[in-house]
mmCIF file of C-alpha atoms and ligand atoms in Angstrom:
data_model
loop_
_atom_site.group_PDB
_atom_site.id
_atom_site.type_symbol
_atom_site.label_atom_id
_atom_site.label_comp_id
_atom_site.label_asym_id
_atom_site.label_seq_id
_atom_site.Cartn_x
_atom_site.Cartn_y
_atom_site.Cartn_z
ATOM 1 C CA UNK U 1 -47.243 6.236 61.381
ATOM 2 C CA UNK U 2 -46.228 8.472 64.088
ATOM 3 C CA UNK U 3 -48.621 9.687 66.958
ATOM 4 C CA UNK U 4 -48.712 13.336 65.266
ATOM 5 C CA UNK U 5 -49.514 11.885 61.930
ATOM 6 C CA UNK U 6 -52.147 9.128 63.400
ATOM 7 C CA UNK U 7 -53.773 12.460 65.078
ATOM 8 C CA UNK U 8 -53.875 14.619 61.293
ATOM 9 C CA UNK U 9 -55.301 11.437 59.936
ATOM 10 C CA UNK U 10 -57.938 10.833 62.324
ATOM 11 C CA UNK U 11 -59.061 14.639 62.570
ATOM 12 C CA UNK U 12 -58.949 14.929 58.792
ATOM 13 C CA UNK U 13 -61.582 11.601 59.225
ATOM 14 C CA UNK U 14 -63.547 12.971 62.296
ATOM 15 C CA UNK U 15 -63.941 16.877 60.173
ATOM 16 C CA UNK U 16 -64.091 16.300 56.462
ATOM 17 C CA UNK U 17 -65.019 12.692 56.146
ATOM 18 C CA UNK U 18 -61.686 12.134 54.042
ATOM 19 C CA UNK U 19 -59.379 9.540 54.070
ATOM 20 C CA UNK U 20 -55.991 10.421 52.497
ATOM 21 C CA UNK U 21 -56.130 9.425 48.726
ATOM 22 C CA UNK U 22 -53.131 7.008 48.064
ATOM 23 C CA UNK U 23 -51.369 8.458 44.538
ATOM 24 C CA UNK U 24 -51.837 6.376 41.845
ATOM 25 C CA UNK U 25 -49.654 8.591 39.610
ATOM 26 C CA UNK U 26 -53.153 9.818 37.973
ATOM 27 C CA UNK U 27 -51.634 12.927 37.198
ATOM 28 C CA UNK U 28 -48.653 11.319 34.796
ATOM 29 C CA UNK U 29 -51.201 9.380 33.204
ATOM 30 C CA UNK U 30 -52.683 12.043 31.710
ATOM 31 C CA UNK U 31 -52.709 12.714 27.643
ATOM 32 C CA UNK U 32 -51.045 15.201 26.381
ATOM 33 C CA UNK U 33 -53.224 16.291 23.276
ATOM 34 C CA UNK U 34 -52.642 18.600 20.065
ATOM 35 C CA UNK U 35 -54.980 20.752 18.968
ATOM 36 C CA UNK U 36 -54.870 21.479 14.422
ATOM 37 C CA UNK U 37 -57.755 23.415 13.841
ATOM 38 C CA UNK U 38 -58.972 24.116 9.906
ATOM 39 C CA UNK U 39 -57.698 28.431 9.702
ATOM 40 C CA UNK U 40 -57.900 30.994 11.877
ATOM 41 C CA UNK U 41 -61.634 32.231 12.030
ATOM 42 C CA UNK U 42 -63.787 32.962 15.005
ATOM 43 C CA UNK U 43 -65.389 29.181 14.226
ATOM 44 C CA UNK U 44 -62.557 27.458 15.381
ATOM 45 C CA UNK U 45 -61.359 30.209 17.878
ATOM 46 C CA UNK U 46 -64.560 29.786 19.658
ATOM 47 C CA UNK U 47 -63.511 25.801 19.590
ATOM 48 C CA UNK U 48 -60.206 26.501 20.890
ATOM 49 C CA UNK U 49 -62.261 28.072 23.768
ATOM 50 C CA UNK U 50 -64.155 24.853 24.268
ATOM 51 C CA UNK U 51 -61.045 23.004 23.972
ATOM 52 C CA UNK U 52 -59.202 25.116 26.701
ATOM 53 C CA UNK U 53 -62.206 24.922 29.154
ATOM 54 C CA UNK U 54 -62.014 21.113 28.795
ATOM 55 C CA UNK U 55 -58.875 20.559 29.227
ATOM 56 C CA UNK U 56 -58.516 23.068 32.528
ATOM 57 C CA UNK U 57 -61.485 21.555 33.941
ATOM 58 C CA UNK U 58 -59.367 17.730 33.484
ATOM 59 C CA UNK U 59 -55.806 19.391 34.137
ATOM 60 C CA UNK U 60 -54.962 18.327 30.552
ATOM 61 C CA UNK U 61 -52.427 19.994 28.363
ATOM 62 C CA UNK U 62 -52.680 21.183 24.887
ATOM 63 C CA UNK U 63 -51.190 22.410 22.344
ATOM 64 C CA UNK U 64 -52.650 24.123 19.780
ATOM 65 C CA UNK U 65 -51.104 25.078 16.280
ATOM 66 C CA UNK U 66 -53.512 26.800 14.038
ATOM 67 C CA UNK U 67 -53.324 27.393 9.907
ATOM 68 C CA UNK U 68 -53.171 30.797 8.857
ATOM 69 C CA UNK U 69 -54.818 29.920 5.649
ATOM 70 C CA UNK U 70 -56.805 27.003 4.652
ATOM 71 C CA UNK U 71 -55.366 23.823 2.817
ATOM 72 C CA UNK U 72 -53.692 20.374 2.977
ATOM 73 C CA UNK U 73 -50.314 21.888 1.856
ATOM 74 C CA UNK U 74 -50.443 24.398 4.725
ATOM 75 C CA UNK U 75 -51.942 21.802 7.235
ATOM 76 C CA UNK U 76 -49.818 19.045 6.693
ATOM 77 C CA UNK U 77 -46.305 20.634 7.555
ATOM 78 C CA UNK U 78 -47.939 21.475 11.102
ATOM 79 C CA UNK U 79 -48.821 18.443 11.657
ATOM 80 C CA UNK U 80 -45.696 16.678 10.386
ATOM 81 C CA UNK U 81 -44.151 19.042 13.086
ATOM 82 C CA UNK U 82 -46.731 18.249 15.991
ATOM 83 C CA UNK U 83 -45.734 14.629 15.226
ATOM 84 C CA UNK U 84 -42.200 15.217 15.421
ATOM 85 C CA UNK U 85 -42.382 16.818 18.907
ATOM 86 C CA UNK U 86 -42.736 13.302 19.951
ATOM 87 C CA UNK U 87 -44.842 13.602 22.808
ATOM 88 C CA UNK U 88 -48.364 13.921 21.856
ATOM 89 C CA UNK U 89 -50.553 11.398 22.702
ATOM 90 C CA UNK U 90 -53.480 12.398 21.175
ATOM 91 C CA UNK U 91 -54.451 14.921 17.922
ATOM 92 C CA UNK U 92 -58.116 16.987 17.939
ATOM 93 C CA UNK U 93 -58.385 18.016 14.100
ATOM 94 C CA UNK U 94 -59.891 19.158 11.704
ATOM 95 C CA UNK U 95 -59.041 17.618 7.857
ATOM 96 C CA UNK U 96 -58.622 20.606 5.547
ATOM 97 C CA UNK U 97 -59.504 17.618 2.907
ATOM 98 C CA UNK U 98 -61.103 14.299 3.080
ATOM 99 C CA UNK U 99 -59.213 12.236 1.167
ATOM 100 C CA UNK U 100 -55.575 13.963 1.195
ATOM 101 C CA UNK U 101 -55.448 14.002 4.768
ATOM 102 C CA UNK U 102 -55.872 10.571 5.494
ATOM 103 C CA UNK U 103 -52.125 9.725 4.437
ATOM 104 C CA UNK U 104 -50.792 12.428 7.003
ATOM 105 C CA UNK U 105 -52.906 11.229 9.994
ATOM 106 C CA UNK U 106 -52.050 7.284 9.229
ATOM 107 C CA UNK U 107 -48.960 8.659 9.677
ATOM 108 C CA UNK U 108 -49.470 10.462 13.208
ATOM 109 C CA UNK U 109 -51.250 6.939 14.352
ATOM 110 C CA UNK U 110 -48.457 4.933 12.940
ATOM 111 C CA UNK U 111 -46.192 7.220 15.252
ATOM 112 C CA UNK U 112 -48.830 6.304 18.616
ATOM 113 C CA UNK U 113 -51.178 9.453 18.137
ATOM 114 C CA UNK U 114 -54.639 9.154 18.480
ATOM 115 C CA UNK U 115 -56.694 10.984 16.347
ATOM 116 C CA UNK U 116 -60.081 12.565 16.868
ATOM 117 C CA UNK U 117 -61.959 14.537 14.157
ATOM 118 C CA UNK U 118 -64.089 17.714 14.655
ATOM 119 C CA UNK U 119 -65.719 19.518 12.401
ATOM 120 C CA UNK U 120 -64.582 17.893 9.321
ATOM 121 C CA UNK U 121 -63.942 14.167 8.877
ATOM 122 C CA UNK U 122 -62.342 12.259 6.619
ATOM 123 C CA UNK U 123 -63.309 9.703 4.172
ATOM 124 C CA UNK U 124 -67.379 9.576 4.190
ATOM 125 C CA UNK U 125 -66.965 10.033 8.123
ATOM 126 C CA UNK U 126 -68.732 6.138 8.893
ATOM 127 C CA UNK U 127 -65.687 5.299 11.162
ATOM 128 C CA UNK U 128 -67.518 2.299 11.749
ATOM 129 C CA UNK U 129 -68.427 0.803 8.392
ATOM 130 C CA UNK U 130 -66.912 3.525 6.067
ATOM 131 C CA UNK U 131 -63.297 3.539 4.083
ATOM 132 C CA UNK U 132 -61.649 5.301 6.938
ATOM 133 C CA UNK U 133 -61.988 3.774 10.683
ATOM 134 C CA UNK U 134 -59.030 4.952 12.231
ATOM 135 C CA UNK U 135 -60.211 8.551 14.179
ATOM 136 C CA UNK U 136 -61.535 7.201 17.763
ATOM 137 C CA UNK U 137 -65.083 9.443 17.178
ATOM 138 C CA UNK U 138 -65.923 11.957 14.671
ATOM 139 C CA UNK U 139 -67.507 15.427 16.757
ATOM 140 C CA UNK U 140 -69.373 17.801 14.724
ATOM 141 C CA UNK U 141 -72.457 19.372 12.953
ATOM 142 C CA UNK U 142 -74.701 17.456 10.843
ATOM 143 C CA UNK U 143 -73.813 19.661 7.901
ATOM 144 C CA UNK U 144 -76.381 17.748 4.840
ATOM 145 C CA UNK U 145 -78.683 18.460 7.833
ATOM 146 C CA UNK U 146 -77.458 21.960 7.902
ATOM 147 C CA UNK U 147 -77.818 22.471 3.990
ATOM 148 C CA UNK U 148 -81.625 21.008 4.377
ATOM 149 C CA UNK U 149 -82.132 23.995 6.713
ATOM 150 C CA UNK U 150 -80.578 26.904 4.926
ATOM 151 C CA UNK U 151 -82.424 25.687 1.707
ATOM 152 C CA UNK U 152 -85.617 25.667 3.522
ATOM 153 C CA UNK U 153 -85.000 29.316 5.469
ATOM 154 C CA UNK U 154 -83.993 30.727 2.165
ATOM 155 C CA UNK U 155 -86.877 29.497 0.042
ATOM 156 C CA UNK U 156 -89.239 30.509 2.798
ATOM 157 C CA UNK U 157 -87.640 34.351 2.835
ATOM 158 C CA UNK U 158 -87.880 34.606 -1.360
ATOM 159 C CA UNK U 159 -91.381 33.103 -1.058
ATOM 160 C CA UNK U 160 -90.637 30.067 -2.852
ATOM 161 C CA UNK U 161 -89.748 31.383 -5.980
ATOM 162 C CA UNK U 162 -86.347 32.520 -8.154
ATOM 163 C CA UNK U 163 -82.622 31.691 -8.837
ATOM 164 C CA UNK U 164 -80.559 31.065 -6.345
ATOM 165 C CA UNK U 165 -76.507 30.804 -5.506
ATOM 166 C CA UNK U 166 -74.175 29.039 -3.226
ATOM 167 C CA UNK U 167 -71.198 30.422 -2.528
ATOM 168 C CA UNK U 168 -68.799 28.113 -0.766
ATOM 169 C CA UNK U 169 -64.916 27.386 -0.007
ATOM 170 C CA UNK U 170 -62.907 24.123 -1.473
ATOM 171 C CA UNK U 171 -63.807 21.417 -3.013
ATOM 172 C CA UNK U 172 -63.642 17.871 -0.855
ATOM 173 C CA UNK U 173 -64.185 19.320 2.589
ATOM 174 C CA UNK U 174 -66.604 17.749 4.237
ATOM 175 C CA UNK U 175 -68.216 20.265 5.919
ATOM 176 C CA UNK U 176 -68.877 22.461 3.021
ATOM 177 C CA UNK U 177 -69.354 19.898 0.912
ATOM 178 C CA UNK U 178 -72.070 18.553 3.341
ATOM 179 C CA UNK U 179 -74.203 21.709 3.445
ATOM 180 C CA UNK U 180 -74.473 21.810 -0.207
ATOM 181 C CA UNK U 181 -75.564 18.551 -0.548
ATOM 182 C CA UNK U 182 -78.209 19.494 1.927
ATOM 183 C CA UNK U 183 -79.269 22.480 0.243
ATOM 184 C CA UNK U 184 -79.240 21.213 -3.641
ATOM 185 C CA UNK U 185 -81.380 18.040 -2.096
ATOM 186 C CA UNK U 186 -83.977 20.198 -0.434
ATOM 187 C CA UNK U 187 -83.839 22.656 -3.734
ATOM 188 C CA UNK U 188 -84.403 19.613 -6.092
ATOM 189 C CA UNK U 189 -87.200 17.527 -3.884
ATOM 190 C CA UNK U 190 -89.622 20.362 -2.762
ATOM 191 C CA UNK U 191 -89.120 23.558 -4.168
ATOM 192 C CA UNK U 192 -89.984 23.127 -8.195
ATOM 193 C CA UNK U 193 -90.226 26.620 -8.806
ATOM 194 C CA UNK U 194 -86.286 27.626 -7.493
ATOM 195 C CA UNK U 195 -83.705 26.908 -9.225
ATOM 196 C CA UNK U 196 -80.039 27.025 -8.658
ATOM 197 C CA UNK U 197 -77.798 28.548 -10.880
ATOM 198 C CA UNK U 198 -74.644 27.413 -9.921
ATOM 199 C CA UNK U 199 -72.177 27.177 -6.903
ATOM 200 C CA UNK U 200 -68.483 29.110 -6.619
ATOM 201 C CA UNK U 201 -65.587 28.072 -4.431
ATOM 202 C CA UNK U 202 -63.315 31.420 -2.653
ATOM 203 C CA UNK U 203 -60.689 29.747 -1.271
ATOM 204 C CA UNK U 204 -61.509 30.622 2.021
ATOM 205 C CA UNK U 205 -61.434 34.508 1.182
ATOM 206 C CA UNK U 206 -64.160 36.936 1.895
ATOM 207 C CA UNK U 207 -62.702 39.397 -0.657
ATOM 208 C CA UNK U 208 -62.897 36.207 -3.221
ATOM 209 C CA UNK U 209 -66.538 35.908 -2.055
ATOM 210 C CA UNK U 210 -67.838 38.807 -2.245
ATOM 211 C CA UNK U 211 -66.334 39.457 -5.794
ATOM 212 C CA UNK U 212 -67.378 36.197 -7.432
ATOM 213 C CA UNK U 213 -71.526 36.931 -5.494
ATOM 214 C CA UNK U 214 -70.852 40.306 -7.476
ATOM 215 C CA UNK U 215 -70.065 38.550 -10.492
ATOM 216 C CA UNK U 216 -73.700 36.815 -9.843
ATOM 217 C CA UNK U 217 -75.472 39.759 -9.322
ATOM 218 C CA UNK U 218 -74.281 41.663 -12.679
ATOM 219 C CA UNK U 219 -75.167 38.545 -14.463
ATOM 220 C CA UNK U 220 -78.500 37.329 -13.215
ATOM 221 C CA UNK U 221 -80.310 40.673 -12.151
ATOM 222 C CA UNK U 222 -82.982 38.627 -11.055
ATOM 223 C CA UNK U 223 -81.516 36.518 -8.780
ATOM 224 C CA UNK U 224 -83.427 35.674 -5.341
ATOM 225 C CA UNK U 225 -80.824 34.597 -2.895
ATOM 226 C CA UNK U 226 -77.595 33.309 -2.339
ATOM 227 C CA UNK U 227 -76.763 30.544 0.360
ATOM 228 C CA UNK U 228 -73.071 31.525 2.121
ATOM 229 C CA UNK U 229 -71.782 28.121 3.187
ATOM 230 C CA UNK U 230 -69.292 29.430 6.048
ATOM 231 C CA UNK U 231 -68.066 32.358 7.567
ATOM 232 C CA UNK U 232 -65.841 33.616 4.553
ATOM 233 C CA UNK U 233 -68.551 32.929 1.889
ATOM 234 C CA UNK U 234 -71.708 34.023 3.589
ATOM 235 C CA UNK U 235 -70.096 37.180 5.110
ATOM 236 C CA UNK U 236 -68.439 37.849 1.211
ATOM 237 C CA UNK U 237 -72.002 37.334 -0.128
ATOM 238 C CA UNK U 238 -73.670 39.312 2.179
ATOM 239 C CA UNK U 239 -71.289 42.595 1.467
ATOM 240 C CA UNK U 240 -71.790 41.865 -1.654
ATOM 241 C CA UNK U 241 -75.529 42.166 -1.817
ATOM 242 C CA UNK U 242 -75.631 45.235 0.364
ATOM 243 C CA UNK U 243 -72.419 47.146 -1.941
ATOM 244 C CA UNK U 244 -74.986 46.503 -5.368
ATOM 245 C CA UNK U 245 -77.380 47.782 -2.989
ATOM 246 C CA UNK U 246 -79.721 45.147 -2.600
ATOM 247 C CA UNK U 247 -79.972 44.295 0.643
ATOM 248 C CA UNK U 248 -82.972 43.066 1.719
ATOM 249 C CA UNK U 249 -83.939 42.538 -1.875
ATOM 250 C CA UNK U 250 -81.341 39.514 -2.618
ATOM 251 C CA UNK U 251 -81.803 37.736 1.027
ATOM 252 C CA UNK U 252 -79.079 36.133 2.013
ATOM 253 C CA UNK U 253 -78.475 32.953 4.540
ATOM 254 C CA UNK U 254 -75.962 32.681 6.500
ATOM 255 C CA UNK U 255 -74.132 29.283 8.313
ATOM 256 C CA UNK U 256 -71.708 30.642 10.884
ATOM 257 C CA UNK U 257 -72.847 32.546 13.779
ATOM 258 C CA UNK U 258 -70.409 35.572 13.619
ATOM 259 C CA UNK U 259 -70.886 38.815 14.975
ATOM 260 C CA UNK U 260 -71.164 40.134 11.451
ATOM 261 C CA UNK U 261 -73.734 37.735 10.221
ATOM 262 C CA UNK U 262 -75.544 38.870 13.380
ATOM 263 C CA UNK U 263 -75.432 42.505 12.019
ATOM 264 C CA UNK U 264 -76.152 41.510 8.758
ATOM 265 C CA UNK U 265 -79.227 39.688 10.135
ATOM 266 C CA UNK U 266 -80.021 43.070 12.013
ATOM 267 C CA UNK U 267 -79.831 44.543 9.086
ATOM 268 C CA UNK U 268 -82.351 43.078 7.220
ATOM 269 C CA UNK U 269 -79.922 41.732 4.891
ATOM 270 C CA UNK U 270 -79.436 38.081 6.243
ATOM 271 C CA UNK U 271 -82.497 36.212 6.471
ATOM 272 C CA UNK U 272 -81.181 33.447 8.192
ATOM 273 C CA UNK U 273 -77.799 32.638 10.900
ATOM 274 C CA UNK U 274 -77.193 29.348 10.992
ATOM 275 C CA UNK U 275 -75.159 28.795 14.619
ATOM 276 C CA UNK U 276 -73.112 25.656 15.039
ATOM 277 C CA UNK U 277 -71.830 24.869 17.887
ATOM 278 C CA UNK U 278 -67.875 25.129 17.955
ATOM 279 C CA UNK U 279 -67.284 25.213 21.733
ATOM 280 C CA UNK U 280 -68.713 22.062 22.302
ATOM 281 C CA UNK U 281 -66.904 19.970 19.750
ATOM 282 C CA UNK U 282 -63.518 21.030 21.014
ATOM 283 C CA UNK U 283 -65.186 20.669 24.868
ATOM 284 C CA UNK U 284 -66.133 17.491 23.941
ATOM 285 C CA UNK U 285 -63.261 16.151 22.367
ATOM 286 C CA UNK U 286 -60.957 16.548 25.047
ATOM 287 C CA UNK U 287 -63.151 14.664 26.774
ATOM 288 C CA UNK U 288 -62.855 12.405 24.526
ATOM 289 C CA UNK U 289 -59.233 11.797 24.471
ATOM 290 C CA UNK U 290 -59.038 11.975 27.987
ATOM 291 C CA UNK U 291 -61.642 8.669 28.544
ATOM 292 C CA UNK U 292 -59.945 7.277 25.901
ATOM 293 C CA UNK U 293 -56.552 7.557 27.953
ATOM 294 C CA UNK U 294 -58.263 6.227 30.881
ATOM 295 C CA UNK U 295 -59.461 3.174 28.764
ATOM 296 C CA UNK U 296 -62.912 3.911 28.075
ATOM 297 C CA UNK U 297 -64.164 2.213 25.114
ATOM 298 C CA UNK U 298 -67.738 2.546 24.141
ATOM 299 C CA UNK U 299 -67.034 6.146 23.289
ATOM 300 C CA UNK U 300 -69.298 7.150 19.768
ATOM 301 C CA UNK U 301 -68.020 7.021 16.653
ATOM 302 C CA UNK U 302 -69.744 9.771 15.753
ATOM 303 C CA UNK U 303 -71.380 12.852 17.604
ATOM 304 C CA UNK U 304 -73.748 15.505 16.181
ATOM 305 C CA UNK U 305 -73.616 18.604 18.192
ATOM 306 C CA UNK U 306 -76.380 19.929 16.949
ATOM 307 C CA UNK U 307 -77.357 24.138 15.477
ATOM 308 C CA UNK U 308 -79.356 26.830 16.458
ATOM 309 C CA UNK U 309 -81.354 28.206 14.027
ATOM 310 C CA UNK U 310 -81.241 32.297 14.386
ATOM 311 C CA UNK U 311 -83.710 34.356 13.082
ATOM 312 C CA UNK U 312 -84.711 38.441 13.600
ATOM 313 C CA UNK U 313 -87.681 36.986 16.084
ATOM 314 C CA UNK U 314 -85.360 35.035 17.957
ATOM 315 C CA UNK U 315 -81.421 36.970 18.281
ATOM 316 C CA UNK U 316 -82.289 38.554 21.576
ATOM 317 C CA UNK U 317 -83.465 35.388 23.172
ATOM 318 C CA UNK U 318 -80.676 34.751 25.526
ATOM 319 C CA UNK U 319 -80.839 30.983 24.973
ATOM 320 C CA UNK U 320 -80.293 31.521 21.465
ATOM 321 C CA UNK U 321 -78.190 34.540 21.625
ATOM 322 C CA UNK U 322 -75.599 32.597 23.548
ATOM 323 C CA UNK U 323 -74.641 30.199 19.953
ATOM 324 C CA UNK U 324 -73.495 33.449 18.765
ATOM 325 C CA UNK U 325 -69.567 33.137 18.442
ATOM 326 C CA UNK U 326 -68.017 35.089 20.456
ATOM 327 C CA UNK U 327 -64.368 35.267 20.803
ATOM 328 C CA UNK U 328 -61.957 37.283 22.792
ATOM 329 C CA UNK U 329 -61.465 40.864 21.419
ATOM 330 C CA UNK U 330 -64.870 40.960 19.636
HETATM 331 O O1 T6T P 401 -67.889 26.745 8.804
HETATM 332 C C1 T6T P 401 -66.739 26.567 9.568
HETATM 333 C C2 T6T P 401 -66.362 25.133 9.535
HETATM 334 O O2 T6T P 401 -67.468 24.347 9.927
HETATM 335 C C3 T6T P 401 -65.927 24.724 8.121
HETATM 336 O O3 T6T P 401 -65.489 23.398 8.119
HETATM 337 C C4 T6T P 401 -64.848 25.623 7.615
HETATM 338 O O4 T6T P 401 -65.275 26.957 7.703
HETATM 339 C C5 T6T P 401 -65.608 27.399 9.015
HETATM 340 O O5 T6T P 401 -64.476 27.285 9.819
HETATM 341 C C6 T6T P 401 -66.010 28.861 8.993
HETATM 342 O O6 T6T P 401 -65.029 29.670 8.415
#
């Protein structure tokens, strides 16, 4: 070391306490991860959010391809493609199905991607004991939980009486699929005197929604409430309640926490917003991945991230208030 260098070293020790760090290529040995979200909706862009934070505060990159619409046979040529880039070591997704993406992700591991599951999982989502073990952790909401709370909020707000109707996506999502579960269960074990009439699948379309709730309405004139499962269904429902003009009347409960369930809410029309939190299953899966790179490996199979529960008494409580997804540009 020469004398000018010895002198940098030593004042560097004398001011700051700091010893030069000796590389140890850290930097290179950093994931690269892909990011294959469910659709575009302000869910998963609020995730994408949580995924971006994560990966700036680790100096991670991502990429992130994201569905226009929902479905296996829309999801599954992105992927193929995010495989074939050929350098992605990890993937943070969510299974628009799951059974029919398990085939497609074997197929990303098979090619030396890791694969982490938010939101939705696939198989039963027991990556320990269950048919699919594969995915490093499964991040998400409790969503049978989830149901168990919108069926209790909505029999609370009709006063524990009357029909009611879910409204929902696809069939064999898991998230979906959860919350009805959740909801029938609760229905069927402790409220004998509501009954529920039946439950519709949009596609993922709000215009689908809110015609097939219509439908409902016309048909069953004295129907209670309706139960939207996600963003498309609950916001269809809800605009469909309000155009027969029965808002407040039919009450409506909403999972999702966007800002037009929070008007709806406002409004008198939604009873109940049921808030999950997006940002920190994409926050936390990048994590993930990144610990997993490092060789970390008592990482969970399974994380709940938890809801909050969003009621008229409670949407200006800033500790509450700040579930409420909010993306760029709304
Ligand atoms: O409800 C979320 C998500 O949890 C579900 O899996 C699919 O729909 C949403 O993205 C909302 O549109």
């Amino acid at each position: 070391m020469s004398r000018k260098l010895l002198l940098v070293v030593v004042s560097l020790v004398l001011v700051f306490g700091l010893l030069p760090v000796v590389s140890t290529g850290a930097q290179n040995d950093l994931p690269k991860i892909g990011f294959l979200p469910g659709v575009v909706d302000p869910f998963y862009q609020v995730m994408q959010l949580g995924v971006e934070a994560s990966a700036a505060a680790l100096g991670v990159e991502v990429v992130t391809q994201i569905p226009p619409t929902w479905g296996v046979e829309v999801q599954t040529p992105i992927l193929d493609a995010m495989i074939a880039r050929g350098d992605l070591d990890y993937l943070i997704i969510a299974p628009t199905d799951k059974d029919q993406m398990i085939g497609p992700l074997e197929t990303a591991l098979a090619a030396g991607i890791k694969v982490i599951t938010v939101d939705t999982f696939l198989g039963d989502g027991d990556y320990v004991n269950g048919p699919v073990t594969f995915p490093i952790s499964y991040i998400g909401s409790d969503n049978v939980e989830g149901g168990r709370i919108s069926a209790r909020g909505l029999a609370e707000a009709i006063g524990g009486e009357g029909k009611v109707y879910i409204n929902s996506t696809n069939p064999n999502v898991s998230s979906v699929e959860g919350r009805a579960i959740g909801f029938n269960e609760v229905m069927a074990n402790e409220y004998p005197d509501i009954e529920v009439i039946g439950l519709d699948f949009n596609l993922d379309s709000m215009d689908t929604a809110t015609q097939q709730t219509a439908a409902v309405l016309q048909r069953e004139p004295d129907l209670a409430g309706v139960f939207g499962t996600n963003v498309f269904s609950a916001q269809g429902a809800g605009t469909a309640v309000v155009n027969a003009g029965l808002g407040g009347e039919v009450q409506v409960v909403a999972y999702d926490a966007t800002q037009f369930a929070i008007e709806m809410l406002r409004a008198g029309t939604v009873s109940l917003v049921l808030a999950q939190k997006p940002f920190d299953m994409g926050y936390l899966a990048v994590q993930f991945a990144v610990a997993d790179a490092a060789g970390v490996t008592s990482l969970p199979k399974r994380v709940q991230t938890g809801f909050a529960i969003i009621t008229i008494d409670n949407v200006d409580d800033p500790e509450i208030a700040r579930f409420i997804y909010q993306v760029p540009g709304s």
